[in-house]
């Protein structure tokens, strides 16, 4: 019974201004009124009590008493000895202490640590991607939360699971700004992911805002689903003239590389591990310092797709011909 009475003595009632406020650690919403009770204070005047405030509005302890005037409409002592803050702000975070002497001469003290909060609007994902490509970093989108206090945190989720940045497949770029007048925070979090080849064809992402205070629910964005697009490698063929590549000494061989006409691939020829450059004509004696021997003459030339009318009737489904690059090489051996 005694323990229950002691606990109940610390319960603060907002009276006409609101609901029940907790114990010594007070959390108040920005812009709302707050009433702090002075334990042991006589309910009727004359009263012997004083409040001391050490907050963002004071350079040192500020003293308020029932006989004193209101403090710039920031706080005032009510007739029952309680302290009223008509509209709590960020500058009101700090310590509040009351010292009172009851009518029978008993002295009592009350102390409160006040913190304030502001619930931001629901976060949202802006500039979401339309699709993702495997094997390379992709920007999924930017999650934005505006108008909150304290700052809180943004978290990304994929298929219902929390994404933890590892600097490899998942990375996050975060930015926190604060409004110069209101002091409220804006958070931005850009997500980069690298999907694996052969993975799920679709990935679902969402973002959540977690307040910086306990017992406050997280706010979630709507989910977005992105397609993972895996490009199909184009068919590339190499043709040899004469067939089989059998030559006599001093003869020539023509290697032709063909790719689909609509592809944007660039064609390069490589001999062993050395890339062959495009030359103006046959008989190139070789590049200085290159691994291609001087007697291995080569000529690389691009052949345009034959124009319609010169190539004869097109075959159904032919795709408009092919892109060709030829390498003609003289050989002194077989």
Short mmCIF file of C-alpha atoms in Angstrom, two decimals:
data_model
loop_
_atom_site.label_atom_id
_atom_site.label_comp_id
_atom_site.label_asym_id
_atom_site.label_seq_id
_atom_site.Cartn_x
_atom_site.Cartn_y
_atom_site.Cartn_z
CA UNK A 1 0.00 0.00 0.00
CA UNK A 2 2.81 2.42 0.90
CA UNK A 3 4.68 1.68 -2.31
CA UNK A 4 1.54 2.27 -4.37
CA UNK A 5 0.88 5.58 -2.66
CA UNK A 6 4.45 6.74 -3.26
CA UNK A 7 4.25 5.87 -6.93
CA UNK A 8 0.92 7.61 -7.30
CA UNK A 9 2.31 10.77 -5.75
CA UNK A 10 4.52 11.29 -8.81
CA UNK A 11 1.67 11.08 -11.30
CA UNK A 12 1.11 14.50 -12.89
CA UNK A 13 -2.32 15.56 -14.02
CA UNK A 14 -2.73 18.10 -16.79
CA UNK A 15 -6.08 19.13 -15.29
CA UNK A 16 -7.95 21.15 -17.88
CA UNK A 17 -5.07 21.03 -20.37
CA UNK A 18 -4.77 17.36 -21.20
CA UNK A 19 -3.99 13.85 -20.05
CA UNK A 20 -1.84 12.22 -17.41
CA UNK A 21 1.89 12.96 -17.58
CA UNK A 22 4.40 10.36 -16.38
CA UNK A 23 6.89 10.47 -13.52
CA UNK A 24 10.10 12.54 -13.23
CA UNK A 25 11.06 12.07 -16.89
CA UNK A 26 8.54 14.05 -18.89
CA UNK A 27 8.03 13.85 -22.66
CA UNK A 28 5.83 16.62 -24.09
CA UNK A 29 4.68 17.33 -27.62
CA UNK A 30 5.87 20.59 -29.15
CA UNK A 31 3.22 23.30 -29.14
CA UNK A 32 1.07 21.62 -26.46
CA UNK A 33 0.56 22.90 -22.87
CA UNK A 34 2.31 21.19 -19.98
CA UNK A 35 1.53 21.33 -16.24
CA UNK A 36 4.09 20.22 -13.62
CA UNK A 37 2.82 19.66 -10.09
CA UNK A 38 4.78 20.86 -7.06
CA UNK A 39 4.75 18.06 -4.53
CA UNK A 40 3.73 19.10 -1.02
CA UNK A 41 2.59 22.59 -2.01
CA UNK A 42 -0.48 23.94 -0.17
CA UNK A 43 -3.47 23.88 -2.47
CA UNK A 44 -4.64 27.34 -1.37
CA UNK A 45 -2.74 30.60 -0.86
CA UNK A 46 -0.73 31.74 0.94
CA UNK A 47 1.89 29.34 -0.41
CA UNK A 48 5.57 28.97 0.30
CA UNK A 49 7.18 27.58 -2.82
CA UNK A 50 9.43 28.45 -5.74
CA UNK A 51 10.24 26.92 -9.10
CA UNK A 52 13.74 26.81 -10.57
CA UNK A 53 14.20 26.27 -14.31
CA UNK A 54 17.38 25.39 -16.16
CA UNK A 55 16.47 25.09 -19.84
CA UNK A 56 17.49 26.33 -23.26
CA UNK A 57 15.78 29.62 -22.50
CA UNK A 58 17.97 30.36 -19.45
CA UNK A 59 21.69 30.97 -19.10
CA UNK A 60 21.46 30.03 -15.41
CA UNK A 61 18.71 28.92 -13.04
CA UNK A 62 15.53 30.96 -13.49
CA UNK A 63 13.36 31.39 -10.32
CA UNK A 64 9.57 31.71 -10.42
CA UNK A 65 7.22 32.11 -7.44
CA UNK A 66 3.44 32.57 -6.96
CA UNK A 67 3.97 36.24 -6.14
CA UNK A 68 6.07 36.86 -9.24
CA UNK A 69 4.83 37.90 -12.65
CA UNK A 70 4.50 35.55 -15.64
CA UNK A 71 7.79 34.96 -17.43
CA UNK A 72 7.24 36.40 -20.90
CA UNK A 73 4.22 34.10 -21.37
CA UNK A 74 6.63 31.16 -21.32
CA UNK A 75 5.70 29.80 -17.88
CA UNK A 76 3.71 30.84 -14.83
CA UNK A 77 2.80 29.45 -11.41
CA UNK A 78 -0.86 28.48 -11.01
CA UNK A 79 -2.89 29.16 -7.85
CA UNK A 80 -2.42 25.57 -6.68
CA UNK A 81 1.37 25.89 -6.99
CA UNK A 82 1.73 23.92 -10.25
CA UNK A 83 3.83 25.29 -13.10
CA UNK A 84 2.16 25.88 -16.46
CA UNK A 85 3.96 26.04 -19.79
CA UNK A 86 1.24 27.16 -22.27
CA UNK A 87 3.08 25.93 -25.40
CA UNK A 88 6.15 23.72 -24.98
CA UNK A 89 9.03 24.37 -27.38
CA UNK A 90 12.44 22.93 -28.10
CA UNK A 91 14.01 25.56 -25.81
CA UNK A 92 11.99 24.22 -22.88
CA UNK A 93 14.00 21.01 -22.73
CA UNK A 94 15.86 20.88 -19.45
CA UNK A 95 15.43 20.56 -15.67
CA UNK A 96 12.54 21.86 -13.54
CA UNK A 97 12.69 21.85 -9.73
CA UNK A 98 10.12 22.89 -7.13
CA UNK A 99 10.75 23.43 -3.41
CA UNK A 100 7.66 23.82 -1.21
CA UNK A 101 6.86 24.08 2.49
CA UNK A 102 3.54 22.64 3.59
CA UNK A 103 1.25 24.28 6.18
CA UNK A 104 2.62 22.00 8.89
CA UNK A 105 6.18 23.11 8.06
CA UNK A 106 7.27 20.02 6.12
CA UNK A 107 9.64 20.79 3.24
CA UNK A 108 9.39 18.78 0.00
CA UNK A 109 11.11 18.91 -3.40
CA UNK A 110 10.08 17.89 -6.90
CA UNK A 111 12.39 17.53 -9.89
CA UNK A 112 11.56 16.87 -13.55
CA UNK A 113 13.62 16.31 -16.68
CA UNK A 114 11.60 17.51 -19.66
CA UNK A 115 12.10 16.43 -23.25
CA UNK A 116 9.99 17.47 -26.23
CA UNK A 117 9.11 15.78 -29.50
CA UNK A 118 7.35 16.38 -32.79
CA UNK A 119 5.99 13.59 -34.98
CA UNK A 120 7.00 14.19 -38.62
CA UNK A 121 4.82 13.58 -41.61
CA UNK A 122 4.73 10.11 -43.10
CA UNK A 123 8.03 9.41 -44.92
CA UNK A 124 8.01 8.83 -48.65
CA UNK A 125 10.32 7.46 -51.33
CA UNK A 126 11.05 10.08 -54.01
CA UNK A 127 12.58 9.53 -57.46
CA UNK A 128 12.29 5.71 -57.33
CA UNK A 129 14.09 3.66 -59.98
CA UNK A 130 12.10 2.00 -62.75
CA UNK A 131 14.24 -1.15 -62.87
CA UNK A 132 17.51 -2.60 -61.61
CA UNK A 133 20.44 -4.25 -63.36
CA UNK A 134 22.40 -7.10 -61.75
CA UNK A 135 26.11 -6.88 -61.06
CA UNK A 136 26.27 -3.08 -60.84
CA UNK A 137 25.22 -0.53 -58.15
CA UNK A 138 21.69 0.80 -58.68
CA UNK A 139 20.02 3.71 -56.91
CA UNK A 140 16.67 2.48 -55.61
CA UNK A 141 15.41 5.91 -54.52
CA UNK A 142 15.60 8.51 -51.75
CA UNK A 143 13.58 8.23 -48.54
CA UNK A 144 12.58 11.61 -47.07
CA UNK A 145 11.15 12.48 -43.63
CA UNK A 146 10.31 16.12 -42.80
CA UNK A 147 9.35 18.03 -39.67
CA UNK A 148 10.43 15.74 -36.85
CA UNK A 149 12.13 16.25 -33.48
CA UNK A 150 14.43 14.81 -32.29
CA UNK A 151 16.07 13.76 -35.54
CA UNK A 152 15.32 10.02 -35.40
CA UNK A 153 16.59 7.57 -38.03
CA UNK A 154 15.58 6.21 -41.44
CA UNK A 155 15.81 2.49 -42.21
CA UNK A 156 15.43 0.59 -45.48
CA UNK A 157 13.73 -2.79 -45.84
CA UNK A 158 13.73 -5.34 -48.64
CA UNK A 159 11.01 -7.98 -48.81
CA UNK A 160 10.18 -7.22 -45.16
CA UNK A 161 13.76 -7.60 -43.90
CA UNK A 162 15.93 -4.78 -42.54
CA UNK A 163 18.72 -3.79 -44.93
CA UNK A 164 22.07 -3.28 -43.20
CA UNK A 165 24.64 -1.29 -45.25
CA UNK A 166 27.76 -3.36 -45.87
CA UNK A 167 29.56 -1.12 -48.36
CA UNK A 168 29.34 -3.83 -51.03
CA UNK A 169 25.90 -4.94 -52.14
CA UNK A 170 24.05 -2.39 -49.98
CA UNK A 171 25.08 1.19 -49.25
CA UNK A 172 23.22 4.23 -47.92
CA UNK A 173 23.96 7.93 -48.30
CA UNK A 174 22.32 9.95 -45.51
CA UNK A 175 21.80 13.67 -45.02
CA UNK A 176 20.28 15.51 -42.03
CA UNK A 177 19.28 19.18 -42.13
CA UNK A 178 17.59 21.39 -39.56
CA UNK A 179 15.16 24.24 -40.17
CA UNK A 180 16.74 27.53 -38.99
CA UNK A 181 13.49 28.87 -37.50
CA UNK A 182 11.56 25.86 -36.18
CA UNK A 183 14.53 23.65 -35.30
CA UNK A 184 12.76 20.62 -36.83
CA UNK A 185 14.74 18.01 -38.77
CA UNK A 186 14.59 16.77 -42.35
CA UNK A 187 16.20 13.39 -43.06
CA UNK A 188 17.17 11.98 -46.45
CA UNK A 189 18.48 8.48 -47.13
CA UNK A 190 19.49 7.32 -50.64
CA UNK A 191 19.72 3.53 -51.09
CA UNK A 192 22.16 1.83 -53.50
CA UNK A 193 21.94 -1.93 -54.13
CA UNK A 194 23.79 -4.38 -56.36
CA UNK A 195 21.48 -7.28 -57.29
CA UNK A 196 23.11 -10.65 -57.87
CA UNK A 197 22.99 -12.37 -61.25
CA UNK A 198 20.35 -15.06 -61.39
CA UNK A 199 18.52 -13.70 -58.35
CA UNK A 200 14.86 -12.83 -57.86
CA UNK A 201 13.27 -11.15 -60.90
CA UNK A 202 11.52 -8.60 -58.68
CA UNK A 203 12.59 -6.89 -55.44
CA UNK A 204 10.37 -4.99 -53.00
CA UNK A 205 11.66 -2.03 -50.98
CA UNK A 206 10.23 0.20 -48.26
CA UNK A 207 11.53 2.76 -45.79
CA UNK A 208 10.62 3.53 -42.17
CA UNK A 209 11.22 6.42 -39.76
CA UNK A 210 12.09 5.52 -36.17
CA UNK A 211 11.60 8.36 -33.63
CA UNK A 212 14.45 9.22 -31.30
CA UNK A 213 12.26 8.62 -28.24
CA UNK A 214 11.21 5.30 -26.70
CA UNK A 215 7.72 3.84 -27.01
CA UNK A 216 7.03 5.72 -30.22
CA UNK A 217 5.86 3.74 -33.23
CA UNK A 218 7.81 3.74 -36.46
CA UNK A 219 6.29 5.32 -39.56
CA UNK A 220 6.47 3.36 -42.82
CA UNK A 221 6.36 4.35 -46.48
CA UNK A 222 4.40 2.55 -49.14
CA UNK A 223 6.36 -0.31 -50.73
CA UNK A 224 7.81 -0.13 -54.24
CA UNK A 225 8.52 -3.17 -56.42
CA UNK A 226 11.32 -3.01 -58.99
CA UNK A 227 12.08 -5.43 -61.81
CA UNK A 228 15.59 -6.84 -62.09
CA UNK A 229 16.47 -6.73 -65.78
CA UNK A 230 19.13 -9.17 -66.98
CA UNK A 231 20.23 -8.37 -70.55
CA UNK A 232 20.56 -11.33 -72.92
CA UNK A 233 24.06 -11.45 -74.48
CA UNK A 234 23.85 -11.02 -78.27
CA UNK A 235 24.94 -13.84 -80.55
CA UNK A 236 28.47 -13.28 -81.90
CA UNK A 237 29.93 -15.44 -84.68
CA UNK A 238 33.43 -15.63 -86.13
CA UNK A 239 33.75 -16.90 -89.70
CA UNK A 240 37.04 -17.96 -91.36
CA UNK A 241 37.97 -17.77 -95.04
CA UNK A 242 39.23 -20.11 -96.35
CA UNK A 243 37.17 -22.62 -94.39
CA UNK A 244 39.17 -24.53 -91.86
CA UNK A 245 41.91 -21.89 -91.88
CA UNK A 246 44.33 -24.08 -93.82
CA UNK A 247 46.81 -21.91 -95.72
CA UNK A 248 49.96 -22.18 -97.71
CA UNK A 249 52.96 -20.03 -96.91
CA UNK A 250 52.37 -16.45 -98.06
CA UNK A 251 48.60 -16.89 -98.24
CA UNK A 252 45.95 -14.83 -96.43
CA UNK A 253 43.16 -15.63 -94.02
CA UNK A 254 40.05 -13.52 -93.39
CA UNK A 255 38.33 -13.64 -90.02
CA UNK A 256 34.85 -12.10 -89.93
CA UNK A 257 33.09 -11.20 -86.66
CA UNK A 258 29.33 -10.84 -86.99
CA UNK A 259 26.91 -9.40 -84.41
CA UNK A 260 23.21 -8.46 -84.65
CA UNK A 261 22.66 -5.25 -86.60
CA UNK A 262 20.58 -3.61 -83.87
CA UNK A 263 23.22 -4.11 -81.16
CA UNK A 264 25.49 -1.32 -79.97
CA UNK A 265 28.52 -3.50 -79.35
CA UNK A 266 32.02 -2.35 -80.25
CA UNK A 267 34.15 -4.99 -81.94
CA UNK A 268 37.83 -5.42 -81.08
CA UNK A 269 40.32 -8.00 -82.32
CA UNK A 270 42.88 -9.53 -79.93
CA UNK A 271 45.88 -11.69 -80.89
CA UNK A 272 46.96 -13.74 -77.87
CA UNK A 273 46.68 -10.99 -75.22
CA UNK A 274 47.41 -8.02 -77.50
CA UNK A 275 44.65 -5.88 -78.90
CA UNK A 276 44.97 -5.19 -82.65
CA UNK A 277 44.39 -1.59 -83.69
CA UNK A 278 42.57 -0.52 -86.83
CA UNK A 279 45.13 0.06 -89.59
CA UNK A 280 44.75 1.93 -92.90
CA UNK A 281 45.71 -1.05 -95.00
CA UNK A 282 47.37 -4.43 -95.16
CA UNK A 283 51.01 -5.06 -94.47
CA UNK A 284 51.21 -3.35 -91.08
CA UNK A 285 54.72 -4.24 -89.85
CA UNK A 286 53.56 -4.38 -86.25
CA UNK A 287 53.41 -1.87 -83.39
CA UNK A 288 56.50 -0.84 -81.48
CA UNK A 289 56.61 -2.76 -78.25
CA UNK A 290 53.63 -4.91 -79.20
CA UNK A 291 53.49 -8.67 -79.07
CA UNK A 292 52.42 -9.05 -82.67
CA UNK A 293 55.49 -10.12 -84.80
CA UNK A 294 56.59 -7.87 -87.64
CA UNK A 295 56.00 -10.61 -90.22
CA UNK A 296 52.37 -11.04 -89.01
CA UNK A 297 50.72 -8.48 -91.26
CA UNK A 298 47.16 -7.59 -90.32
CA UNK A 299 44.43 -5.24 -91.49
CA UNK A 300 41.28 -4.62 -89.48
CA UNK A 301 38.34 -3.04 -91.27
CA UNK A 302 34.67 -2.60 -90.51
CA UNK A 303 32.16 -3.69 -93.10
CA UNK A 304 28.83 -1.89 -93.13
CA UNK A 305 25.54 -3.76 -93.28
CA UNK A 306 24.53 -4.24 -96.96
CA UNK A 307 21.92 -1.77 -98.09
CA UNK A 308 18.50 -3.02 -98.91
CA UNK A 309 18.19 -3.79 -102.60
CA UNK A 310 21.79 -4.93 -102.96
CA UNK A 311 21.50 -7.81 -100.57
CA UNK A 312 18.45 -9.34 -102.22
CA UNK A 313 15.17 -10.06 -100.47
CA UNK A 314 15.41 -10.26 -96.69
CA UNK A 315 14.55 -13.44 -94.91
CA UNK A 316 11.63 -13.30 -92.46
CA UNK A 317 12.89 -12.56 -88.94
CA UNK A 318 16.33 -11.68 -90.21
CA UNK A 319 16.64 -8.66 -87.94
CA UNK A 320 17.97 -6.37 -90.65
CA UNK A 321 21.31 -7.98 -91.37
CA UNK A 322 24.46 -8.01 -89.27
CA UNK A 323 27.34 -5.79 -88.25
CA UNK A 324 30.69 -7.13 -89.54
CA UNK A 325 34.33 -6.55 -88.77
CA UNK A 326 37.03 -8.30 -90.73
CA UNK A 327 40.68 -9.02 -90.00
CA UNK A 328 42.77 -9.96 -93.00
CA UNK A 329 46.18 -11.39 -92.15
CA UNK A 330 49.07 -12.50 -94.29
CA UNK A 331 50.76 -15.70 -93.15
CA UNK A 332 54.23 -17.05 -93.89
CA UNK A 333 53.44 -20.34 -92.34
CA UNK A 334 50.42 -22.62 -92.36
#
